[in-house]
Coordinates of C-alpha atoms and ligand atoms in Angstrom, one line a residue:
M396 CA 71.2 -67.7 -88.6
G397 CA 73.1 -64.2 -88.0
E398 CA 74.5 -62.2 -89.7
V399 CA 78.6 -61.2 -88.9
N400 CA 78.8 -58.9 -86.6
K401 CA 81.1 -55.6 -87.3
E402 CA 80.5 -53.7 -85.0
D403 CA 83.6 -53.4 -82.0
Y404 CA 83.3 -54.9 -78.7
I405 CA 80.2 -54.1 -77.1
W406 CA 80.6 -55.6 -73.4
W407 CA 76.5 -56.9 -72.7
K408 CA 77.1 -58.7 -76.3
H409 CA 80.5 -60.0 -76.5
G410 CA 81.8 -60.5 -72.8
V411 CA 80.6 -63.4 -70.6
V412 CA 78.0 -62.0 -67.6
Y413 CA 78.4 -63.5 -63.9
H414 CA 75.4 -64.3 -62.3
L415 CA 76.4 -63.1 -59.0
Y416 CA 74.2 -63.6 -56.1
V417 CA 75.7 -62.2 -52.7
R418 CA 74.6 -63.3 -50.0
S419 CA 76.5 -66.2 -50.9
F420 CA 78.8 -65.6 -52.3
N421 CA 82.1 -64.3 -49.7
D422 CA 81.2 -63.5 -46.2
N423 CA 84.1 -60.6 -44.4
N424 CA 82.0 -59.6 -41.5
N425 CA 81.9 -62.8 -40.8
D426 CA 78.0 -62.5 -39.4
G427 CA 77.3 -65.6 -42.0
I428 CA 76.1 -63.4 -44.6
G429 CA 77.8 -62.9 -48.1
D430 CA 78.8 -58.7 -48.4
L431 CA 80.5 -56.3 -51.0
Q432 CA 83.5 -56.5 -48.6
G433 CA 83.6 -59.7 -49.2
I434 CA 83.4 -59.5 -53.3
I435 CA 85.7 -57.3 -52.9
Q436 CA 88.1 -60.0 -51.3
R437 CA 87.6 -62.0 -54.0
F438 CA 87.4 -60.4 -57.0
D439 CA 91.0 -61.4 -57.8
Y440 CA 88.9 -64.9 -58.8
L441 CA 86.4 -62.9 -61.1
V442 CA 89.2 -61.3 -62.5
Q443 CA 91.2 -64.6 -63.1
L444 CA 87.7 -66.1 -64.7
G445 CA 87.4 -63.5 -67.3
I446 CA 83.9 -61.9 -66.5
K447 CA 83.3 -58.4 -68.4
A448 CA 80.4 -58.2 -66.2
I449 CA 79.1 -59.0 -62.6
W450 CA 75.4 -59.1 -61.9
L451 CA 74.4 -58.6 -58.2
S452 CA 71.7 -60.0 -56.9
P453 CA 69.5 -57.0 -54.9
I454 CA 71.1 -55.0 -52.1
Y455 CA 69.2 -52.2 -51.9
A456 CA 67.5 -52.4 -48.1
S457 CA 65.5 -54.7 -47.7
P458 CA 63.4 -56.6 -45.2
M459 CA 64.7 -59.9 -46.9
K460 CA 61.0 -61.3 -46.9
D461 CA 62.0 -62.2 -50.9
Y462 CA 65.9 -61.9 -49.9
G463 CA 65.3 -58.6 -50.7
Y464 CA 63.4 -58.8 -54.1
D465 CA 61.4 -56.4 -51.6
I466 CA 63.1 -53.0 -51.4
V467 CA 62.2 -50.1 -48.6
N468 CA 64.5 -48.1 -50.0
Y469 CA 66.0 -48.0 -54.1
R470 CA 68.8 -45.8 -52.3
A471 CA 70.8 -47.4 -49.9
I472 CA 72.4 -50.5 -49.2
D473 CA 71.2 -53.2 -47.3
P474 CA 73.3 -52.8 -44.1
S475 CA 73.6 -57.2 -43.8
Y476 CA 75.6 -56.5 -47.2
G477 CA 77.7 -53.4 -46.5
T478 CA 77.5 -49.3 -46.9
M479 CA 77.0 -47.5 -49.7
E480 CA 80.7 -46.5 -49.8
D481 CA 81.6 -50.2 -49.9
F482 CA 79.3 -49.9 -53.3
K483 CA 81.3 -47.3 -54.6
E484 CA 84.6 -49.6 -53.9
L485 CA 83.6 -52.4 -55.7
L486 CA 82.5 -50.4 -58.6
A487 CA 85.7 -48.5 -59.0
L488 CA 87.0 -52.0 -58.9
A489 CA 85.5 -53.4 -61.3
H490 CA 85.6 -50.5 -63.7
A491 CA 89.3 -50.8 -62.6
N492 CA 89.5 -54.5 -64.3
G493 CA 87.4 -53.2 -67.0
I494 CA 84.1 -55.5 -65.5
K495 CA 80.9 -53.7 -65.6
I496 CA 78.5 -53.5 -62.5
V497 CA 74.7 -54.7 -63.3
M498 CA 72.1 -54.1 -60.4
D499 CA 69.0 -56.3 -59.7
M500 CA 65.9 -53.8 -60.5
V501 CA 62.5 -54.9 -58.5
M502 CA 60.2 -52.4 -60.9
N503 CA 56.9 -54.7 -60.4
H504 CA 56.4 -53.9 -56.5
T505 CA 58.5 -52.6 -53.5
S506 CA 58.3 -54.2 -50.0
N507 CA 55.1 -53.4 -48.1
E508 CA 57.5 -51.4 -46.0
H509 CA 58.7 -48.9 -48.2
P510 CA 57.3 -45.3 -47.0
W511 CA 55.8 -44.9 -50.3
F512 CA 53.4 -48.0 -49.2
V513 CA 53.6 -46.7 -45.8
E514 CA 51.6 -43.4 -47.2
S515 CA 49.2 -45.0 -50.0
S516 CA 47.6 -47.1 -47.6
A517 CA 47.6 -44.5 -44.6
S518 CA 44.0 -43.3 -46.0
L519 CA 41.9 -43.2 -49.3
D520 CA 42.8 -39.7 -50.3
N521 CA 46.8 -39.9 -49.9
P522 CA 48.3 -38.7 -52.9
K523 CA 50.3 -42.1 -52.8
R524 CA 46.8 -44.1 -52.7
D525 CA 47.2 -44.7 -56.9
W526 CA 50.8 -44.9 -56.6
Y527 CA 49.9 -49.2 -56.0
I528 CA 47.2 -50.9 -57.2
W529 CA 43.6 -50.7 -54.6
K530 CA 40.1 -52.5 -55.6
N531 CA 36.9 -52.8 -53.9
K532 CA 35.2 -56.2 -53.1
R533 CA 33.3 -57.4 -56.3
N534 CA 30.2 -59.0 -55.4
G535 CA 31.3 -58.8 -51.7
K536 CA 34.6 -60.7 -52.8
V537 CA 38.5 -60.3 -53.9
P538 CA 37.4 -58.4 -57.4
T539 CA 39.8 -60.5 -59.7
N540 CA 40.7 -64.1 -59.9
W541 CA 44.2 -63.1 -60.4
R542 CA 46.6 -65.4 -59.1
S543 CA 50.1 -64.5 -57.0
A544 CA 52.8 -65.8 -58.9
F545 CA 53.4 -68.1 -54.8
G546 CA 50.0 -69.5 -54.7
G547 CA 47.0 -68.0 -53.5
S548 CA 44.8 -64.8 -54.1
A549 CA 47.5 -61.8 -55.6
W550 CA 44.5 -59.6 -53.4
E551 CA 45.1 -58.6 -49.9
W552 CA 42.5 -57.0 -47.4
D553 CA 43.0 -54.1 -45.5
E554 CA 41.4 -53.6 -43.1
S555 CA 41.9 -50.0 -42.1
T556 CA 40.9 -48.2 -45.2
Q557 CA 38.8 -51.4 -46.4
Q558 CA 40.0 -52.0 -49.7
Y559 CA 42.2 -55.3 -51.5
Y560 CA 45.8 -54.4 -52.9
L561 CA 46.9 -56.5 -55.0
H562 CA 50.1 -58.4 -55.2
S563 CA 51.2 -60.6 -57.9
F564 CA 54.1 -62.3 -55.5
L565 CA 54.2 -62.6 -51.3
K566 CA 51.6 -60.0 -49.9
D567 CA 54.9 -58.1 -48.9
Q568 CA 55.7 -57.1 -52.0
P569 CA 52.6 -54.5 -53.2
D570 CA 52.3 -54.0 -57.1
L571 CA 53.0 -51.1 -57.6
N572 CA 50.7 -49.0 -60.8
W573 CA 52.4 -47.9 -63.3
R574 CA 49.4 -46.0 -65.3
N575 CA 50.3 -43.7 -62.7
K576 CA 52.4 -40.7 -63.8
D577 CA 53.8 -39.9 -60.1
L578 CA 55.1 -43.1 -59.8
H579 CA 56.4 -43.6 -62.1
N580 CA 58.9 -40.5 -62.9
A581 CA 59.2 -41.3 -59.0
F582 CA 60.7 -44.3 -60.1
F583 CA 62.7 -43.5 -62.8
E584 CA 63.7 -40.6 -60.6
E585 CA 65.5 -44.1 -58.9
I586 CA 66.8 -45.7 -61.3
R587 CA 69.1 -42.4 -62.6
F588 CA 70.2 -42.0 -59.3
W589 CA 72.2 -45.4 -59.9
L590 CA 73.2 -44.6 -63.4
D591 CA 74.7 -41.4 -62.3
L592 CA 76.8 -43.2 -60.2
G593 CA 77.8 -45.4 -62.5
V594 CA 76.8 -48.5 -62.7
D595 CA 76.2 -50.3 -66.0
G596 CA 72.6 -51.4 -66.3
F597 CA 70.3 -53.4 -64.7
R598 CA 68.5 -56.8 -65.1
L599 CA 64.5 -56.6 -64.7
D600 CA 63.2 -58.3 -62.3
V601 CA 59.6 -59.8 -63.8
I602 CA 59.5 -57.1 -66.3
N603 CA 56.2 -58.0 -68.4
Y604 CA 53.8 -58.0 -64.8
I605 CA 54.2 -54.3 -64.2
V606 CA 51.5 -53.6 -66.1
K607 CA 48.0 -54.7 -65.9
D608 CA 44.5 -55.4 -67.5
E609 CA 43.1 -51.9 -67.7
K610 CA 39.6 -53.2 -67.0
F611 CA 41.1 -55.8 -64.3
R612 CA 39.3 -58.3 -66.3
D613 CA 39.4 -62.4 -64.7
N614 CA 42.0 -64.5 -66.2
P615 CA 40.5 -67.4 -68.4
F616 CA 41.0 -70.9 -66.8
I617 CA 43.5 -72.9 -68.7
K618 CA 41.6 -74.8 -71.7
W619 CA 41.6 -78.3 -70.2
G620 CA 40.6 -77.3 -66.8
R621 CA 43.6 -77.4 -64.8
P622 CA 42.8 -75.7 -61.6
T623 CA 45.6 -72.8 -61.8
K624 CA 44.6 -70.3 -64.1
D625 CA 46.4 -68.3 -66.9
R626 CA 47.7 -64.5 -66.3
L627 CA 46.5 -63.2 -69.4
Y628 CA 45.3 -60.0 -67.9
S629 CA 47.7 -60.2 -65.1
R630 CA 51.1 -59.8 -67.0
N631 CA 52.1 -59.2 -71.0
R632 CA 49.8 -55.8 -71.1
G633 CA 51.2 -54.4 -74.3
S634 CA 51.7 -51.3 -72.0
S635 CA 54.5 -52.7 -69.9
I636 CA 56.4 -52.6 -73.2
K637 CA 55.4 -49.3 -73.9
I638 CA 57.3 -48.4 -70.0
V639 CA 60.6 -50.2 -71.0
R640 CA 61.1 -48.3 -74.7
K641 CA 61.0 -45.5 -71.9
L642 CA 63.3 -46.7 -69.4
R643 CA 65.7 -47.5 -72.8
Q644 CA 65.1 -44.0 -73.2
L645 CA 66.5 -43.2 -70.2
L646 CA 69.5 -45.7 -70.7
D647 CA 70.0 -44.0 -74.0
T648 CA 71.1 -41.0 -72.1
Y649 CA 73.6 -42.3 -70.9
E650 CA 76.4 -44.5 -72.1
D651 CA 76.7 -47.9 -72.6
K652 CA 74.5 -48.6 -70.5
M653 CA 72.5 -52.4 -71.1
L654 CA 69.1 -53.6 -70.2
V655 CA 68.0 -57.4 -69.2
G656 CA 64.6 -58.4 -68.7
E657 CA 63.5 -61.6 -66.7
I658 CA 60.5 -62.3 -68.5
Y659 CA 59.5 -66.0 -67.4
T660 CA 56.1 -67.5 -69.2
P661 CA 56.0 -70.9 -69.3
P662 CA 55.4 -72.9 -71.6
P663 CA 59.3 -72.8 -72.4
G664 CA 60.7 -72.4 -75.1
N665 CA 57.1 -70.3 -76.7
N666 CA 59.6 -67.4 -76.5
A667 CA 57.4 -64.9 -79.1
T668 CA 56.7 -62.9 -75.8
V669 CA 60.1 -62.5 -74.4
I670 CA 60.8 -61.6 -78.0
N671 CA 58.1 -58.6 -78.0
Y672 CA 60.0 -56.9 -75.2
L673 CA 63.2 -56.6 -77.5
G674 CA 61.1 -54.6 -79.5
E675 CA 62.9 -54.0 -83.2
G676 CA 66.3 -54.7 -81.6
D677 CA 67.7 -51.3 -80.5
N678 CA 65.3 -49.4 -78.7
A679 CA 63.7 -51.8 -75.7
L680 CA 65.8 -54.4 -74.3
H681 CA 69.2 -55.0 -75.0
L682 CA 68.7 -58.0 -73.8
A683 CA 66.2 -61.3 -72.6
F684 CA 66.6 -64.2 -70.8
D685 CA 65.6 -67.5 -73.0
F686 CA 65.0 -70.5 -70.1
S687 CA 64.3 -72.8 -72.7
L688 CA 67.2 -74.5 -72.9
I689 CA 67.0 -75.3 -68.6
F690 CA 63.9 -76.8 -69.9
R691 CA 65.0 -79.1 -72.1
F692 CA 65.8 -82.8 -71.5
W693 CA 69.3 -83.9 -72.9
N694 CA 68.8 -84.2 -76.0
A695 CA 71.0 -82.7 -78.9
K696 CA 68.3 -82.0 -81.4
K697 CA 66.0 -80.2 -78.5
Y698 CA 68.8 -78.0 -77.7
Y699 CA 69.2 -77.3 -80.9
K700 CA 65.9 -76.8 -81.9
C701 CA 65.5 -74.2 -78.8
I702 CA 68.5 -72.2 -80.3
E703 CA 66.8 -72.3 -84.0
T704 CA 63.5 -70.7 -82.7
W705 CA 65.1 -68.2 -80.7
E706 CA 67.1 -67.1 -83.6
N707 CA 64.6 -67.0 -86.1
N708 CA 62.6 -65.5 -83.9
L709 CA 64.6 -62.4 -82.7
P710 CA 64.5 -59.4 -85.0
E711 CA 67.5 -58.5 -87.0
K712 CA 69.0 -56.0 -84.6
A713 CA 68.8 -58.0 -81.5
W714 CA 71.1 -60.1 -79.9
P715 CA 70.9 -63.5 -78.1
S716 CA 71.1 -65.1 -74.0
Y717 CA 72.2 -68.0 -72.5
V718 CA 71.5 -69.3 -69.2
L719 CA 72.0 -72.9 -67.5
S720 CA 70.5 -72.3 -63.8
N721 CA 69.4 -68.8 -61.8
H722 CA 68.5 -68.2 -58.1
D723 CA 65.1 -69.5 -58.7
L724 CA 65.9 -72.9 -60.3
L725 CA 67.7 -76.1 -60.0
R726 CA 71.3 -76.0 -60.1
S727 CA 71.9 -77.1 -63.8
Y728 CA 74.5 -80.1 -62.7
N729 CA 72.0 -82.2 -61.4
R730 CA 69.4 -81.3 -63.4
L731 CA 71.7 -82.3 -66.4
G732 CA 72.7 -84.8 -64.3
I733 CA 69.8 -86.7 -64.2
G734 CA 70.2 -90.5 -66.2
R735 CA 74.1 -89.8 -64.8
N736 CA 77.9 -88.3 -66.0
K737 CA 76.7 -85.3 -64.5
A738 CA 80.6 -84.0 -65.0
E739 CA 80.9 -84.8 -68.5
K740 CA 77.5 -83.1 -69.5
A741 CA 78.5 -80.1 -67.9
R742 CA 81.3 -79.0 -69.5
I743 CA 79.5 -80.1 -72.6
A744 CA 76.6 -77.7 -71.4
S745 CA 78.9 -74.9 -70.6
I746 CA 80.8 -75.4 -74.0
L747 CA 77.6 -74.9 -75.9
L748 CA 76.2 -72.0 -72.9
I749 CA 80.2 -69.9 -74.2
T750 CA 80.5 -70.7 -77.5
L751 CA 77.1 -69.9 -78.6
R752 CA 76.5 -66.6 -80.6
G753 CA 74.4 -64.9 -77.7
T754 CA 75.7 -63.2 -74.6
P755 CA 76.3 -65.9 -71.7
F756 CA 75.4 -65.8 -68.1
I757 CA 76.9 -67.6 -66.0
Y758 CA 75.5 -68.7 -61.9
Y759 CA 77.5 -68.4 -60.3
G760 CA 79.2 -71.7 -58.8
E761 CA 78.6 -73.2 -61.6
E762 CA 81.9 -73.2 -62.8
I763 CA 83.3 -75.3 -60.5
G764 CA 80.3 -78.0 -60.6
M765 CA 78.6 -76.4 -57.3
Q766 CA 74.6 -78.9 -57.0
N767 CA 72.4 -78.5 -55.4
Q768 CA 72.0 -78.9 -51.4
K769 CA 69.1 -80.5 -49.8
I770 CA 67.8 -78.3 -47.1
R771 CA 65.9 -79.6 -44.6
R772 CA 62.9 -77.9 -42.9
K773 CA 64.9 -76.4 -40.2
H774 CA 67.0 -74.2 -42.0
I775 CA 65.0 -73.6 -44.6
K776 CA 64.9 -69.4 -45.8
D777 CA 63.2 -69.2 -48.9
P778 CA 59.4 -67.9 -48.4
L779 CA 57.9 -70.5 -51.1
G780 CA 59.5 -73.8 -48.7
K781 CA 58.3 -72.7 -45.8
K782 CA 54.9 -71.9 -47.9
Y783 CA 55.1 -76.1 -49.8
W784 CA 57.5 -77.7 -47.5
P785 CA 57.1 -81.1 -48.0
F786 CA 55.7 -80.2 -51.5
F787 CA 58.3 -78.6 -52.5
S788 CA 61.3 -77.2 -50.2
G789 CA 61.9 -74.1 -51.5
R790 CA 64.7 -72.2 -53.5
D791 CA 67.6 -72.2 -51.3
K792 CA 68.6 -75.6 -52.6
S793 CA 71.0 -73.5 -55.2
R794 CA 71.9 -70.7 -53.1
T795 CA 73.4 -72.4 -50.7
P796 CA 77.5 -70.8 -49.9
M797 CA 80.1 -70.5 -52.5
Q798 CA 82.4 -72.9 -51.9
W799 CA 86.4 -71.7 -51.5
S800 CA 88.6 -74.1 -49.7
A801 CA 87.6 -77.4 -47.5
E802 CA 88.4 -75.1 -45.1
D803 CA 85.8 -74.7 -41.5
Y804 CA 82.4 -73.3 -43.9
G805 CA 83.8 -73.6 -47.0
G806 CA 86.3 -70.7 -46.7
F807 CA 83.1 -68.4 -47.3
S808 CA 82.7 -67.3 -43.4
S809 CA 84.5 -67.9 -39.9
V810 CA 80.9 -68.9 -39.1
K811 CA 77.7 -71.2 -39.7
S812 CA 76.4 -69.8 -42.5
W813 CA 72.4 -68.4 -43.3
L814 CA 71.8 -71.6 -45.5
P815 CA 73.7 -74.9 -45.0
I816 CA 76.4 -74.8 -47.1
N817 CA 76.9 -78.3 -49.2
R818 CA 78.2 -81.1 -48.0
N819 CA 80.4 -82.1 -50.1
F820 CA 82.8 -79.1 -50.0
Y821 CA 85.6 -80.3 -48.7
R822 CA 86.1 -82.3 -52.1
V823 CA 84.2 -79.1 -55.1
N824 CA 85.6 -76.4 -54.2
V825 CA 87.6 -73.4 -56.2
E826 CA 91.0 -74.1 -54.4
V827 CA 91.1 -77.5 -55.5
Q828 CA 90.0 -77.0 -58.6
E829 CA 92.7 -73.9 -59.6
N830 CA 95.7 -75.9 -60.3
E831 CA 93.7 -78.8 -61.8
R832 CA 94.2 -78.5 -65.0
N833 CA 91.3 -80.7 -65.6
S834 CA 89.2 -79.3 -63.3
L835 CA 85.7 -77.7 -64.2
L836 CA 87.1 -74.6 -63.1
S837 CA 89.9 -74.8 -65.5
H838 CA 87.3 -75.8 -68.2
Y839 CA 85.3 -72.5 -67.4
R840 CA 88.4 -70.4 -67.8
T841 CA 90.3 -71.9 -71.2
L842 CA 86.6 -71.5 -72.6
I843 CA 86.1 -67.9 -71.6
I844 CA 89.8 -67.0 -73.0
L845 CA 89.0 -68.7 -75.8
R846 CA 85.9 -66.4 -75.9
N847 CA 87.7 -63.3 -75.7
N848 CA 90.4 -63.6 -77.3
Y849 CA 88.2 -65.5 -81.0
K850 CA 86.6 -62.7 -82.5
A851 CA 84.6 -65.7 -84.1
I852 CA 83.7 -66.7 -80.8
S853 CA 82.2 -63.4 -79.5
H854 CA 81.3 -61.6 -82.7
G855 CA 80.6 -64.0 -85.5
S856 CA 78.4 -65.5 -87.6
L857 CA 76.3 -68.9 -85.8
N858 CA 76.1 -72.3 -89.2
F859 CA 74.5 -75.2 -88.2
L860 CA 76.6 -78.6 -89.5
Q861 CA 75.5 -80.9 -87.0
Q862 CA 71.5 -80.3 -85.6
G863 CA 71.4 -82.9 -83.4
E864 CA 71.0 -85.6 -85.7
N865 CA 73.0 -88.8 -83.7
G866 CA 72.9 -86.8 -80.9
V867 CA 75.8 -84.4 -82.2
L868 CA 75.9 -80.3 -81.8
G869 CA 78.5 -78.9 -84.9
Y870 CA 78.2 -74.9 -85.6
T871 CA 80.5 -73.1 -87.3
R872 CA 81.5 -69.2 -86.2
I873 CA 82.7 -66.9 -88.6
Y874 CA 84.2 -63.3 -88.5
E875 CA 86.1 -62.0 -91.9
E876 CA 88.8 -64.6 -92.3
Q877 CA 88.4 -66.6 -89.0
E878 CA 86.3 -70.0 -88.4
I879 CA 85.9 -71.4 -85.4
Y880 CA 83.7 -75.2 -86.1
I881 CA 82.4 -76.2 -81.8
V882 CA 81.3 -79.5 -81.8
L883 CA 79.7 -81.7 -79.3
N884 CA 79.1 -85.8 -78.5
F885 CA 76.0 -85.6 -76.4
N886 CA 75.7 -89.0 -76.4
N887 CA 77.5 -91.7 -74.1
S888 CA 79.8 -93.5 -76.7
K889 CA 81.9 -92.7 -79.2
R890 CA 80.7 -90.2 -83.2
T891 CA 82.5 -89.9 -86.4
I892 CA 81.8 -86.4 -88.2
S893 CA 82.9 -86.2 -92.2
I894 CA 84.4 -82.8 -93.3
P895 CA 84.0 -81.9 -96.5
N896 CA 86.6 -80.0 -98.5
D897 CA 89.7 -81.1 -97.5
E898 CA 89.2 -78.6 -95.2
S899 CA 92.0 -78.9 -92.3
W900 CA 91.1 -78.1 -88.3
Q901 CA 93.4 -77.5 -86.2
I902 CA 92.1 -78.7 -82.2
L903 CA 92.1 -75.0 -80.1
Y904 CA 89.7 -77.3 -77.4
T905 CA 89.2 -80.4 -76.3
T906 CA 87.6 -81.5 -73.1
H907 CA 89.6 -84.9 -73.5
L908 CA 92.9 -85.8 -74.6
H909 CA 94.1 -86.3 -78.2
E910 CA 96.9 -86.9 -79.8
E911 CA 95.9 -85.7 -83.2
K912 CA 95.7 -82.1 -83.0
T913 CA 94.5 -81.2 -86.8
C914 CA 91.8 -83.1 -87.8
Q915 CA 91.0 -83.4 -92.1
D916 CA 88.6 -85.4 -93.8
F917 CA 86.7 -86.0 -90.6
I918 CA 86.5 -85.8 -86.9
E919 CA 86.5 -88.1 -84.1
L920 CA 84.8 -87.9 -81.0
D921 CA 84.8 -89.7 -77.6
K922 CA 82.1 -90.0 -75.6
Y923 CA 80.6 -86.7 -74.1
E924 CA 83.7 -85.2 -76.2
G925 CA 83.7 -81.4 -76.9
M926 CA 85.7 -79.8 -79.2
I927 CA 86.8 -75.8 -80.5
L928 CA 88.6 -76.4 -83.9
L929 CA 90.3 -73.6 -85.4
K930 CA 90.2 -73.6 -89.8
I931 CA 93.7 -73.9 -90.9
E932 CA 94.6 -73.0 -94.8
Ligands
NOJ957 C1 61.8 -63.3 -59.7 C2 62.8 -63.5 -59.1 O1 64.4 -63.9 -60.1 C3 62.5 -64.5 -57.7 O2 63.7 -64.7 -56.9 C4 61.3 -63.2 -56.8 O3 60.9 -64.1 -55.8 C5 60.6 -62.8 -58.2 N1 60.8 -62.8 -58.9 C6 59.6 -62.2 -57.2 O4 60.8 -60.5 -57.7

């Protein structure tokens, strides 16, 4: 698995990326909403964490129907987050600290309040009519059976022009027509705007949705007759990849930029589609999220399978990435904790995340063990939660304010926050964990320091010695003369691993306390123990 990588340091490969949900990170102007000045205020925290890039959730002007994934002006900062001056200040501060800024770019749809859509819906012959996807009725009904990812038909009737428009998400998020050359060019100019400003890359929202079937065929029913329809014709069309390749060409005219794509295709673990978007490894996306670990039960063998599949299917020049959670899913701390021992499992999972061959993405608050917060109906903000309550309470539970301290409002704000803070903030917070040697935060910091200091971890080859037998994962990372061995005990009981060939390994880090600092012949692992070892002569 994976050749030794001799390239020099490449931020998006070797560094750790922090996924920062701006609305919930830190509120500087005390309106209950996180903002850019709030990030600036807490920037030292990010520097100390050792991360090398920040992915900002969307901060563009937006009516916030889908909290920024409905953009009304791609070149403006939403006033609730600050101003363009604030953004420039943040960018300069980040760059001065060797940290890159990755913007969230939504290419599939705009807000229905975007001037392009306002024009497009004005009349059938408006020059921008074809910038969105409009269709006549078919047999008096919707043009296709396509479903919105958020439920219901993906078509919305427009009374004034007597046609339907397509929306793969909310009806307030009409889909753009990427087959239209003018739209294509206009959109690339929006992206160029940010590149010229100096941003370092983009996380591409639902990038596999952007082009639809040219013939607008109905999606087939899933075989065993479930009510939902497969999205065969409404996403993953080959032409989406062509656009990604064009975008890559644009980025390559600048220096050191990066594209990471969200390609969410159930069933998890089926990464063939995802991998397509990486092209030959150097001419499409730089990175694509692999969500498969997120959907695995706590089982070393199953985790191994995910990693093996990902590694074996990647094009030679491509590079993996790993993630445990994001703003659409449950907090990893809760998910891993099914069957208890949350704290221990969180540590094992984070060692895996940060020491595998590939780029780790940390979701804000994961480093202090933030948990899902149950949101009462009256506090629900997510449109999905509003629509599906009580069957699904939405995604707010993993978007609650960052827990900075035990002060009022968790140090996030001095007023009530836009979403309720998790009730455990007085005990789970940065301030408490900052100076505690055994805290989860100290653990994350140490792991990131190790990754930053040992090229074997950031650059090295990957070879599994323990593939999950007896609930243990063990793998080496090798770069030139440096050899690192990582062993992770997924069990609630001790395990012993034998070391072949009279090798000696020095413990660089362990989740548990040990008197013995070197291991020979065998390694003894306590329950849920994770160790990082360095080979010594
Ligand atoms: C994926 C984003 O992660 C999610 O938050 C958003 O609702 C949809 N795309 C629509 O943009």
